[in-house]
PDB file of C-alpha atoms and ligand atoms in Angstrom:
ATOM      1  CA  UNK A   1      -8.268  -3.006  -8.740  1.00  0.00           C
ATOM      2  CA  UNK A   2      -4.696  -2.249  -9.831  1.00  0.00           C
ATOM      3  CA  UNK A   3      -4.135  -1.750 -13.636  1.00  0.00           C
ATOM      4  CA  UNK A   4      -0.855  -1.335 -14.749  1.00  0.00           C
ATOM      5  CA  UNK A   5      -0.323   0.738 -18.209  1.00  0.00           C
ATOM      6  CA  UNK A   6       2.069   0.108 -21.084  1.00  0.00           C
ATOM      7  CA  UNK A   7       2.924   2.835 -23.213  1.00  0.00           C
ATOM      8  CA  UNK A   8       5.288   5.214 -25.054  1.00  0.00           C
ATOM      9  CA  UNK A   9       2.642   7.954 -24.841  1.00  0.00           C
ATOM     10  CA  UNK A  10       1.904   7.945 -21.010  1.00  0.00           C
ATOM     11  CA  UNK A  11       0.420  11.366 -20.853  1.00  0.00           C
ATOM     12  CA  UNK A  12      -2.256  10.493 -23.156  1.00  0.00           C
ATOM     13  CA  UNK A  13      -3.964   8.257 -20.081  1.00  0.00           C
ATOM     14  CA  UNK A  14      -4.575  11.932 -18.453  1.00  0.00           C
ATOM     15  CA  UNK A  15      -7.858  11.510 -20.103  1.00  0.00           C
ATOM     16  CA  UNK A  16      -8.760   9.148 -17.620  1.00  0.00           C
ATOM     17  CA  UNK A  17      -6.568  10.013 -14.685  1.00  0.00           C
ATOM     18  CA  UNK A  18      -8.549  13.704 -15.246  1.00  0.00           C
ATOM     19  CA  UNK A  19     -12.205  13.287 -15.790  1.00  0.00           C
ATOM     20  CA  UNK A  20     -15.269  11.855 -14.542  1.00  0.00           C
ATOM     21  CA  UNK A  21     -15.734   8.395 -13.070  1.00  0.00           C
ATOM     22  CA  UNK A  22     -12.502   6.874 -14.088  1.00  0.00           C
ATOM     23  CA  UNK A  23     -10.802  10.082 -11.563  1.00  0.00           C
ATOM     24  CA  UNK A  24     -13.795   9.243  -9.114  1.00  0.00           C
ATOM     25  CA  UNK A  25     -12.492   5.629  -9.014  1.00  0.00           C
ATOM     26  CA  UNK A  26      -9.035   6.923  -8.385  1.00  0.00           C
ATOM     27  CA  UNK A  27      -9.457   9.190  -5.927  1.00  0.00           C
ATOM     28  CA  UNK A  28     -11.829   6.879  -4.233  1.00  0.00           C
ATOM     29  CA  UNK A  29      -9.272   4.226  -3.991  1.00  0.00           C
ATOM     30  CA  UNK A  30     -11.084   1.496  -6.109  1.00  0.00           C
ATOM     31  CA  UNK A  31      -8.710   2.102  -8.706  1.00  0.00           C
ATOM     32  CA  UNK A  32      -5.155   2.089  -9.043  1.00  0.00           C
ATOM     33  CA  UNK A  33      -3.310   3.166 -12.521  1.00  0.00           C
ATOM     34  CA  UNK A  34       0.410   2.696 -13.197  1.00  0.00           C
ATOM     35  CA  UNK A  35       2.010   3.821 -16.218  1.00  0.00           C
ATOM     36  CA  UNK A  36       4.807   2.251 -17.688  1.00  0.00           C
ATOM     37  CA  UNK A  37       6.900   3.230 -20.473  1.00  0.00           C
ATOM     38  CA  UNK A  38       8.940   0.824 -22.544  1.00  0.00           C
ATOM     39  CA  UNK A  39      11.407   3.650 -23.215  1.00  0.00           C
ATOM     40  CA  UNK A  40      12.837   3.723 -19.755  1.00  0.00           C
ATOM     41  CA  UNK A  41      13.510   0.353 -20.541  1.00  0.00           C
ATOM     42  CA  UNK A  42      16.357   0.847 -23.596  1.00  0.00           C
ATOM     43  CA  UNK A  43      19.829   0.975 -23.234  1.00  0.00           C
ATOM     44  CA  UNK A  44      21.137   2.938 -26.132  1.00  0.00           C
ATOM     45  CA  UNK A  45      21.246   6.438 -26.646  1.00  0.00           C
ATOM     46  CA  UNK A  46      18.663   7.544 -28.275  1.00  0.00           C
ATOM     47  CA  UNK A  47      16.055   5.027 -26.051  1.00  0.00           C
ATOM     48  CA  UNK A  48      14.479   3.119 -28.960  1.00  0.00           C
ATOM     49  CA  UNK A  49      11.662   1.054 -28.689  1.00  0.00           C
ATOM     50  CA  UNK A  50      11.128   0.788 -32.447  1.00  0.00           C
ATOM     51  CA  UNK A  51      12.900  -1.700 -35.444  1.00  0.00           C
ATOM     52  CA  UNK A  52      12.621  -2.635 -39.032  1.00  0.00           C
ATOM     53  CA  UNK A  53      10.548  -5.819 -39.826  1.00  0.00           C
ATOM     54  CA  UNK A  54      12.314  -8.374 -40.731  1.00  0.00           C
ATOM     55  CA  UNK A  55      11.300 -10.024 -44.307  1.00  0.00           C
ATOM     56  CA  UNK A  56      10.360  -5.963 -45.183  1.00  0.00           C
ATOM     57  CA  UNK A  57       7.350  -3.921 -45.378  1.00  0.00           C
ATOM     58  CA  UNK A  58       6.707  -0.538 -44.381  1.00  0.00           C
ATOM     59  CA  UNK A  59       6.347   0.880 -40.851  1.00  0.00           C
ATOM     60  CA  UNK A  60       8.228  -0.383 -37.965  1.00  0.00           C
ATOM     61  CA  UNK A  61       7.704  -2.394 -35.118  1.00  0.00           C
ATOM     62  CA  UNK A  62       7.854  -2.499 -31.152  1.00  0.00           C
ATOM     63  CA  UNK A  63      11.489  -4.183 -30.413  1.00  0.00           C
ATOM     64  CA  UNK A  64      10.900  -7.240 -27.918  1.00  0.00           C
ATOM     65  CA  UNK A  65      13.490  -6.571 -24.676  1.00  0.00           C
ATOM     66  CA  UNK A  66      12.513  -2.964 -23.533  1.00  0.00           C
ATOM     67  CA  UNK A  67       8.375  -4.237 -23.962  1.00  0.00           C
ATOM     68  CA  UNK A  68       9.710  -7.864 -21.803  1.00  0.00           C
ATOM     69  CA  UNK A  69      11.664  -6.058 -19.593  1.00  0.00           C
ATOM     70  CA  UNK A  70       9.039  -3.142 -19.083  1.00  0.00           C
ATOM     71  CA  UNK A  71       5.930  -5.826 -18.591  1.00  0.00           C
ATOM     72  CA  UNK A  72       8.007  -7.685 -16.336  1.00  0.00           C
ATOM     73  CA  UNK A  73       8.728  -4.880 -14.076  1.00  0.00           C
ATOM     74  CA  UNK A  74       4.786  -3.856 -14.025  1.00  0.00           C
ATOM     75  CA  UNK A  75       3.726  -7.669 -13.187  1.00  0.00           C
ATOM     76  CA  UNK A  76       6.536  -7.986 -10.169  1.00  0.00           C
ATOM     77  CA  UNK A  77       5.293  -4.115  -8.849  1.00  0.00           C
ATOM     78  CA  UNK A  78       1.545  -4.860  -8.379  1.00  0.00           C
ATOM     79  CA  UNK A  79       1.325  -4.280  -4.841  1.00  0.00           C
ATOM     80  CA  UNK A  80      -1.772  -6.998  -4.743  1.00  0.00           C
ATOM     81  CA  UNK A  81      -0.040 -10.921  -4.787  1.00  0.00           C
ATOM     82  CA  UNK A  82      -1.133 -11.081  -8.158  1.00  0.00           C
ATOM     83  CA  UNK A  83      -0.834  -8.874 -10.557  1.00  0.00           C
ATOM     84  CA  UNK A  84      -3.521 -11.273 -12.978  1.00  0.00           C
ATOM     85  CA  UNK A  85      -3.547 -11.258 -17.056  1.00  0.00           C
ATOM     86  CA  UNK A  86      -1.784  -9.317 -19.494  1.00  0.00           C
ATOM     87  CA  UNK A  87      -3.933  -7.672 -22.463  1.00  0.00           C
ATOM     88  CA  UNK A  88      -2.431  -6.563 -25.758  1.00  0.00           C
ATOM     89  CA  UNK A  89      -4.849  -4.609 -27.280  1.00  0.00           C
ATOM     90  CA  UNK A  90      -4.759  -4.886 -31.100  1.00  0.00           C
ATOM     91  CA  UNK A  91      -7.839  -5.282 -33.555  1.00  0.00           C
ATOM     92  CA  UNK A  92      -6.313  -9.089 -34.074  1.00  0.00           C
ATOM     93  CA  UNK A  93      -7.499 -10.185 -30.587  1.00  0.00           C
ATOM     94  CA  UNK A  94     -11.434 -10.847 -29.072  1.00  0.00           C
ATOM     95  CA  UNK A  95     -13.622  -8.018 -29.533  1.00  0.00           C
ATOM     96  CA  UNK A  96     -14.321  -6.456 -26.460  1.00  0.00           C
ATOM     97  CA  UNK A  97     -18.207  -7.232 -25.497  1.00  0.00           C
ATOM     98  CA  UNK A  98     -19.763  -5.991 -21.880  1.00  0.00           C
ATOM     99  CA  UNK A  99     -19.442  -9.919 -21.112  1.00  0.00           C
ATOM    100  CA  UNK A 100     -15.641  -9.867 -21.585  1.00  0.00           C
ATOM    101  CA  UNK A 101     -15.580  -6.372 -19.568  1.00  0.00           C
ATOM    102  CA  UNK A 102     -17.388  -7.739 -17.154  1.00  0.00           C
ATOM    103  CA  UNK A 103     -14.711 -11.032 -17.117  1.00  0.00           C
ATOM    104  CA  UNK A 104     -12.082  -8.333 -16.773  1.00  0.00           C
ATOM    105  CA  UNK A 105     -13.310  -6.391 -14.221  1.00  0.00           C
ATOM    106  CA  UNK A 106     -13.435  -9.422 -11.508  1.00  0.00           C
ATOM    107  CA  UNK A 107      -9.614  -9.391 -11.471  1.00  0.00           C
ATOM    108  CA  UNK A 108      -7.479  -7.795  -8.773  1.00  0.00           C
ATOM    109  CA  UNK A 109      -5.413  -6.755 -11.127  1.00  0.00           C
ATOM    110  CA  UNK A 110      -4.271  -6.323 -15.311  1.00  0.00           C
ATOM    111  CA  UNK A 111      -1.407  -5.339 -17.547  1.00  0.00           C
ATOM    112  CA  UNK A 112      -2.801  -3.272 -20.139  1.00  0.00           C
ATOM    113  CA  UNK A 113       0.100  -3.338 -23.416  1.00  0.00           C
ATOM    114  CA  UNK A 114      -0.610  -0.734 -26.044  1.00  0.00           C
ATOM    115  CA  UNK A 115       1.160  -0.925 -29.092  1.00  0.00           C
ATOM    116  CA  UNK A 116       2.206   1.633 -31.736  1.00  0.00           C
ATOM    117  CA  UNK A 117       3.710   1.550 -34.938  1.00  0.00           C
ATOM    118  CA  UNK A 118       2.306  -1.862 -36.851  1.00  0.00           C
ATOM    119  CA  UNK A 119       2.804  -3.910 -33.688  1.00  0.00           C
ATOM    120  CA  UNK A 120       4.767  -5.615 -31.243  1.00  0.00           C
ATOM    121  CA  UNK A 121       7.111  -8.606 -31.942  1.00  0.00           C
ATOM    122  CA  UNK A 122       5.914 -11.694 -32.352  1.00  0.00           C
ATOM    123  CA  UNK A 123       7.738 -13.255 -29.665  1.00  0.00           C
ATOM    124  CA  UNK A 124       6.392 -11.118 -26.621  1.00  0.00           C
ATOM    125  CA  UNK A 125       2.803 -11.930 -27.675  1.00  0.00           C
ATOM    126  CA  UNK A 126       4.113 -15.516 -27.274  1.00  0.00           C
ATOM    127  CA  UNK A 127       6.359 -15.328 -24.012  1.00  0.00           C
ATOM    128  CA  UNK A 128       3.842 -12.309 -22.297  1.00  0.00           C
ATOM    129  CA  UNK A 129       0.155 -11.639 -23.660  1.00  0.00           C
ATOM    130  CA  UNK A 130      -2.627 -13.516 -22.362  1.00  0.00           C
ATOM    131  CA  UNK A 131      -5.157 -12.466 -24.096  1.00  0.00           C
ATOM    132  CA  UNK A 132      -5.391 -10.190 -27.193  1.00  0.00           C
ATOM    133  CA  UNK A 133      -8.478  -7.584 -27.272  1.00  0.00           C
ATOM    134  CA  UNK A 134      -9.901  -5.500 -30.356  1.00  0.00           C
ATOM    135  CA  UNK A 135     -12.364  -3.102 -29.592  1.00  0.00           C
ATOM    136  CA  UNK A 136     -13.692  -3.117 -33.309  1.00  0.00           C
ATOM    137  CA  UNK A 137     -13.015  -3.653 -36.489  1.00  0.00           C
ATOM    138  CA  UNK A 138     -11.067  -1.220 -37.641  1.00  0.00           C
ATOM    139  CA  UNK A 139      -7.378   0.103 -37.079  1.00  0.00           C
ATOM    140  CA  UNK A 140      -5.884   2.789 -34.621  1.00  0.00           C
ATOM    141  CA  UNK A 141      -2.738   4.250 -35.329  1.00  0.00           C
ATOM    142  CA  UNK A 142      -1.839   2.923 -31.230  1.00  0.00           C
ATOM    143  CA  UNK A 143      -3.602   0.697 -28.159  1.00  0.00           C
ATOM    144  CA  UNK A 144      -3.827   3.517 -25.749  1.00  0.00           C
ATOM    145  CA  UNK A 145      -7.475   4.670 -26.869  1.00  0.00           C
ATOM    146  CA  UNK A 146      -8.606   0.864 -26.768  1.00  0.00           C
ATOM    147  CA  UNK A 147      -6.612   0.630 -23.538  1.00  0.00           C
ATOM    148  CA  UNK A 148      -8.755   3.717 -22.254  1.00  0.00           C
ATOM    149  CA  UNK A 149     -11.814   2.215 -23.425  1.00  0.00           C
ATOM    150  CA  UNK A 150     -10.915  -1.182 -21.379  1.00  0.00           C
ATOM    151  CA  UNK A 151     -10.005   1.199 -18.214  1.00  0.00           C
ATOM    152  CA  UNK A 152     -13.184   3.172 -18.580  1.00  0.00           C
ATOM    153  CA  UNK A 153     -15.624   0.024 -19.405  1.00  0.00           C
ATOM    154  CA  UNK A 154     -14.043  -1.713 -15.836  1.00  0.00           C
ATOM    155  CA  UNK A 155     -14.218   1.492 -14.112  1.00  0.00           C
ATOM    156  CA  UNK A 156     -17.931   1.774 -13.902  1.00  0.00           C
ATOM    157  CA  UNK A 157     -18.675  -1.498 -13.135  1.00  0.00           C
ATOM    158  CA  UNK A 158     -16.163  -1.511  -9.896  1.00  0.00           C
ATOM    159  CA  UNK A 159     -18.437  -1.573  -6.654  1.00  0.00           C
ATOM    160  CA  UNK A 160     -18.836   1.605  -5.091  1.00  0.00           C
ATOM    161  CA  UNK A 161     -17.686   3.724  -8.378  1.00  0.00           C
ATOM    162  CA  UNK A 162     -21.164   4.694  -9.570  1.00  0.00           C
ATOM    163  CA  UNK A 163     -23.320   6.375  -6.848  1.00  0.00           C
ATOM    164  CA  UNK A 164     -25.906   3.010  -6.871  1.00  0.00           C
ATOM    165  CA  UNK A 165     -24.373   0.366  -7.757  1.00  0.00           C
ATOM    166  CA  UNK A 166     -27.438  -1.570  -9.354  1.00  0.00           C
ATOM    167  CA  UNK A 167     -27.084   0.768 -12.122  1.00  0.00           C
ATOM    168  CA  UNK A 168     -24.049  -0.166 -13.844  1.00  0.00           C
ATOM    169  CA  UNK A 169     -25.432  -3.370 -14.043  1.00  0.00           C
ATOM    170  CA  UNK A 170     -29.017  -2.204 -15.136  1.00  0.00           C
ATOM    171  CA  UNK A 171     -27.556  -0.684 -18.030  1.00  0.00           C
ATOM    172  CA  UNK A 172     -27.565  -1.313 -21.833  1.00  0.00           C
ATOM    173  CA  UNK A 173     -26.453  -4.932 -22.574  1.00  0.00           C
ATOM    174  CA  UNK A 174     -26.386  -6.103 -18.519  1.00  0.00           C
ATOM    175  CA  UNK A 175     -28.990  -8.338 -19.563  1.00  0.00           C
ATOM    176  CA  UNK A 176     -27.804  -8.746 -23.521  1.00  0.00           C
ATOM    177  CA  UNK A 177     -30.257  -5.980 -24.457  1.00  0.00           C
ATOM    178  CA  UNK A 178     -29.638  -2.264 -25.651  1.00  0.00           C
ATOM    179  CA  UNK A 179     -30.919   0.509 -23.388  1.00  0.00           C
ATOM    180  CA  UNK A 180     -34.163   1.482 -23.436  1.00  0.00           C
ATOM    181  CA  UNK A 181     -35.057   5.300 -23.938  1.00  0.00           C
ATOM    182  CA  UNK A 182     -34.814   8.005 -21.396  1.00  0.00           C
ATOM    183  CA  UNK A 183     -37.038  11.156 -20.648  1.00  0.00           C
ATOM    184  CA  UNK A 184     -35.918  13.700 -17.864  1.00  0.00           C
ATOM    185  CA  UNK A 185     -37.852  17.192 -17.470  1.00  0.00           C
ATOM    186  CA  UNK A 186     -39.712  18.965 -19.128  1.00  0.00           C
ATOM    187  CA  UNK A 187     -42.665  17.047 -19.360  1.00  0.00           C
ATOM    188  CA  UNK A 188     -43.044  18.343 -22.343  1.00  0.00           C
ATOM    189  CA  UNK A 189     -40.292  19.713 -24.779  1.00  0.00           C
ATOM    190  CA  UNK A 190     -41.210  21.065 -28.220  1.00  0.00           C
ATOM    191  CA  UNK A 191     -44.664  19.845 -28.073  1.00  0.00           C
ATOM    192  CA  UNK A 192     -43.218  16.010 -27.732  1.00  0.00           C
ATOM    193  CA  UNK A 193     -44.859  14.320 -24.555  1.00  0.00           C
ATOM    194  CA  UNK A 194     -42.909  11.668 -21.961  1.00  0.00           C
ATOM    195  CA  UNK A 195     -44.340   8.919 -22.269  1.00  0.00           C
ATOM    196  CA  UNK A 196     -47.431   8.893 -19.268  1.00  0.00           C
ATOM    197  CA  UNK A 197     -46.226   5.530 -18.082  1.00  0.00           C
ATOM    198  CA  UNK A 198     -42.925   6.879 -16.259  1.00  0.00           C
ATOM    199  CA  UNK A 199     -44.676   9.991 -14.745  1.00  0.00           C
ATOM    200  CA  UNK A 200     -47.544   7.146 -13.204  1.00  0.00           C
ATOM    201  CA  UNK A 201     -45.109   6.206 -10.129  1.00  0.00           C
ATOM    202  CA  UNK A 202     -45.919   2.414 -10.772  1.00  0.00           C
ATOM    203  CA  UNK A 203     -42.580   0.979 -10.301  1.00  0.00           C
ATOM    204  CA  UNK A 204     -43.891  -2.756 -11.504  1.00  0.00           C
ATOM    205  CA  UNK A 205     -45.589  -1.157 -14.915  1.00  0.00           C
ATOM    206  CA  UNK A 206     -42.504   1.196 -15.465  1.00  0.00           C
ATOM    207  CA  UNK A 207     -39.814  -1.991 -14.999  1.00  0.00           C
ATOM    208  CA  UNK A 208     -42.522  -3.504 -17.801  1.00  0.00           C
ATOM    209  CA  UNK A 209     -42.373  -0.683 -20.025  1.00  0.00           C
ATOM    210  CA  UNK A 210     -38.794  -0.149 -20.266  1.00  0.00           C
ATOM    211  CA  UNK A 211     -38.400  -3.692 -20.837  1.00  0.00           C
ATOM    212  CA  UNK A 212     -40.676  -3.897 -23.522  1.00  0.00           C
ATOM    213  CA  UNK A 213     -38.552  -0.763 -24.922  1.00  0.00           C
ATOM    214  CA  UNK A 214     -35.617  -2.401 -24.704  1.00  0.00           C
ATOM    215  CA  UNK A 215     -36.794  -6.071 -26.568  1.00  0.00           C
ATOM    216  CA  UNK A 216     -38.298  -4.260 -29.877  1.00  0.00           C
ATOM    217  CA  UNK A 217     -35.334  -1.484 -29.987  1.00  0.00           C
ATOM    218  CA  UNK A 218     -33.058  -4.959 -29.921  1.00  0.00           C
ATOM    219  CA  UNK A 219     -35.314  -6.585 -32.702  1.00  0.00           C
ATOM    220  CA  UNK A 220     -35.358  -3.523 -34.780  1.00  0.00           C
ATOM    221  CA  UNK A 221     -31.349  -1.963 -34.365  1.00  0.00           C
ATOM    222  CA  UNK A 222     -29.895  -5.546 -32.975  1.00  0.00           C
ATOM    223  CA  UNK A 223     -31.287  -8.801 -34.089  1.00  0.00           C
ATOM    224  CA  UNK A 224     -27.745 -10.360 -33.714  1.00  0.00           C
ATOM    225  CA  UNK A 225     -27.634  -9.723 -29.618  1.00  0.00           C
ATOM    226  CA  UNK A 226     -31.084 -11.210 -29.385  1.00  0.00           C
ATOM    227  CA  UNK A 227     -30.289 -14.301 -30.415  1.00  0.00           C
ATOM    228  CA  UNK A 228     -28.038 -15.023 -27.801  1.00  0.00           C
ATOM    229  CA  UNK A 229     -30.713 -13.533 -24.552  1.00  0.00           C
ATOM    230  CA  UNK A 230     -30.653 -15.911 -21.854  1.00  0.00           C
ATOM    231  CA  UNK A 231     -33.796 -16.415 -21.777  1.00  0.00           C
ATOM    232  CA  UNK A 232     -33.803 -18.204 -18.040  1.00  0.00           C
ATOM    233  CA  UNK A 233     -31.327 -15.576 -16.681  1.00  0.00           C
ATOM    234  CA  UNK A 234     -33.610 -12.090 -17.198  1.00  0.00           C
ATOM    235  CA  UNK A 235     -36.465 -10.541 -15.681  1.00  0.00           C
ATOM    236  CA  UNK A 236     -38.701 -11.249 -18.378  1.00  0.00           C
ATOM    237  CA  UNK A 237     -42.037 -12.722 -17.323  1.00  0.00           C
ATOM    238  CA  UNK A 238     -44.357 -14.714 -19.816  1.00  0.00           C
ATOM    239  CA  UNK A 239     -45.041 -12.052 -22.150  1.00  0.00           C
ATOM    240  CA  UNK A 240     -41.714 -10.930 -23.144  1.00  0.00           C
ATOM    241  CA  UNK A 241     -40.507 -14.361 -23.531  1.00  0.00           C
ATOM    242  CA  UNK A 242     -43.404 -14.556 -25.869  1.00  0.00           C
ATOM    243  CA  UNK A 243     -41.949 -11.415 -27.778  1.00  0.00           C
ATOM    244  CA  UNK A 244     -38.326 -12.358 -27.576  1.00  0.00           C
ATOM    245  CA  UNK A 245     -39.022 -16.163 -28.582  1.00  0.00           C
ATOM    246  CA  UNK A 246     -40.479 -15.092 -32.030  1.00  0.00           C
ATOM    247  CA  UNK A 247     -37.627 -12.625 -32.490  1.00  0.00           C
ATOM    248  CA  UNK A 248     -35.147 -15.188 -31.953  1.00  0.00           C
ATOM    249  CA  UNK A 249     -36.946 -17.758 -34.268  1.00  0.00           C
ATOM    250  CA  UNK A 250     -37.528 -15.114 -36.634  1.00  0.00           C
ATOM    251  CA  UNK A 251     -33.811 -14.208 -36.623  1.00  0.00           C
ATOM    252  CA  UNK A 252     -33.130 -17.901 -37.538  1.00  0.00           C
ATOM    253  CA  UNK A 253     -35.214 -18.417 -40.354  1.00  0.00           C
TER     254      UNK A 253
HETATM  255  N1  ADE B   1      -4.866  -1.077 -32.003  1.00  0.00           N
HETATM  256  C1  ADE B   1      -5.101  -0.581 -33.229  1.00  0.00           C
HETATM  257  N2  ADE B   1      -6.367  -0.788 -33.597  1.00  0.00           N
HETATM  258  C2  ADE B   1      -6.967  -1.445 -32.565  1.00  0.00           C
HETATM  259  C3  ADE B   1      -8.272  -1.950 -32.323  1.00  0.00           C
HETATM  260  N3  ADE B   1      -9.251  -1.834 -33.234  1.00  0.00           N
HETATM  261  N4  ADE B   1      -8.524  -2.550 -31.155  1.00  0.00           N
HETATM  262  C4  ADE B   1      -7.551  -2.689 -30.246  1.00  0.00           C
HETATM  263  N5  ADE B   1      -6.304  -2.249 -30.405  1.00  0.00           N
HETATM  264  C5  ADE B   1      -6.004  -1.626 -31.545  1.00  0.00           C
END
C-alpha cells in the first residue's frame, strides 16, 4: 500500500517511519510513505501556506493553491495506477471506527491531508477531499497525529505486517467486541491466580472463555457497540447469542 502524506511538519511522521510495526511494514515493503509538503509548493518569498479568513475571526487558515497543487502532485506520483481517495483529517469528518480502518486499508493507495492552523479552505475540501475523518471528539492543534493514527490503524492490518496474520483480525472490535483480558507468566503474580481455564490446553473451552470475556466486558464498559454485533457473522454458538440477545434488548429498553 502506498500512502502519500500532506504536511507542513513532515518530520513529525518519523514517529512512524522509526518505530515498531509501522517501520516493520516499511522495511518489509508492504508499505510505502511519501511526504509532501505544501510549502514547496508557494511561490513567494517567504513560502506561505497560511491566510487571514475572510469575514474575520482569529487564527488563520491553509491557503488553497500550494495544498491543490501539492495534492495534485502526490495523486499523479503514486507509482500504483491509482493512487485511490484523499482523506482530510479534521474532527468535522466520520469518526474513525476499526470498520472504516478496515475500509481504508483495502486500497492500493491514499492521500492523507493534515491540516494546521483552523483549517483548510473551503474550496479544496470541495475540488480534492473525499472523505473527511475525525478520530474523536475533540480538537488537535494539526491532522498529523490523526494522520499517524490512520497510518498506524492500516499498518497492522496489512497482510504479512504482524507475524500471524489471524491476529490483527482476532483483535479487540474484529468482531464488534472489546478485547478480552490477557494473562502471560507468572502463574501467579502478587498472590492473583490466571485464570485455570487458559493454562488447561483446551483450545475449544479457551476460544469459549475468552469469548464469554469479551460479551460481558462489552455489556458492562460498551453497551453502545453491542447493539450493533452481527449476530450471524461471529463465532458465537447458542449460548452467547443467548447472552448477547438480552444485552441488546436490554440496551433498547
Ligand atoms: N484535526 C484536529 N482535530 C482533529 C480530530 N479530532 N480528528 C481529526 N483531525 C483533527
Amino acid at each position: 500500500m502506498e500512502i502519500n502524506v500532506i504536511s507542513i511538519f513532515p518530520t513529525m511522521f518519523d514517529a512512524v517511519l522509526e518505530f515498531g510495526i509501522t517501520r516493520q511494514a516499511i522495511e518489509k515493503g508492504l508499505l510505502k510513505l511519501v511526504l509532501w509538503n505544501p510549502r514547496d509548493y508557494t511561490e513567494d518569498r517567504h513560502r506561505t501556506v497560511d491566510d487571514r479568513p475572510y469575514g474575520g475571526g482569529p487564527g488563520m487558515l491553509m491557503k488553497p493553491e500550494p495544498l491543490a497543487r501539492c495534492i495534485d502532485d502526490a495523486r499523479l506520483s503514486n507509482s500504483g495506477s491509482n493512487p485511490g481517495p484523499v482523506v482530510y483529517l479534521s474532527p468535522q469528518g466520520d469518526l474513525l471506527n476499526q470498520q472504516l480502518v478496515e475500509e481504508l486499508a483495502d486500497y492500493a493507495g491514499l492521500t492523507l491531508l493534515a491540516g494546521r492552523y483552523e483549517g483548510i479552505d473551503e474550496r479544496v475540501i470541495e475540488s480534492r477531499v473525499d472523505r473527511e475523518v475525525s478520530i474523536g471528539d475533540y480538537v488537535l492543534a494539526g491532522g498529523e497525529i490523526p494522520a499517524m493514527t490512520v497510518i498506524d490503524s492500516i499498518a497492522r492490518l496489512l497482510p504479512g505486517v504482524l507475524g500471524n496474520d489471524l491476529s490483527a483480525r482476532q483483535d479487540s472490535f474484529s468482531n464488534g467486541l472489546l478485547d478480552c483480558p490477557h494473562y502471560t507468566r507468572p502463574e501467579c503474580f502478587e498472590g492473583l491466580k490466571a485464570p485455570q481455564v487458559l493454562l488447561s490446553g483446551d483450545h475449544e473451552k479457551i476460544r469459549q472463555w475468552r469469548l464469554n470475556q469479551s460479551i460481558a466486558k462489552t455489556g458492562e464498559r460498551r453497551p453502545d457497540l453491542l447493539e450493533r454485533v452481527n449476530l450471524e457473522e461471529g463465532e458465537f454458538d447458542t449460548e452467547q447469542i443467548k447472552l448477547l440477545k438480552e444485552f441488546q434488548i436490554g440496551a433498547t429498553r
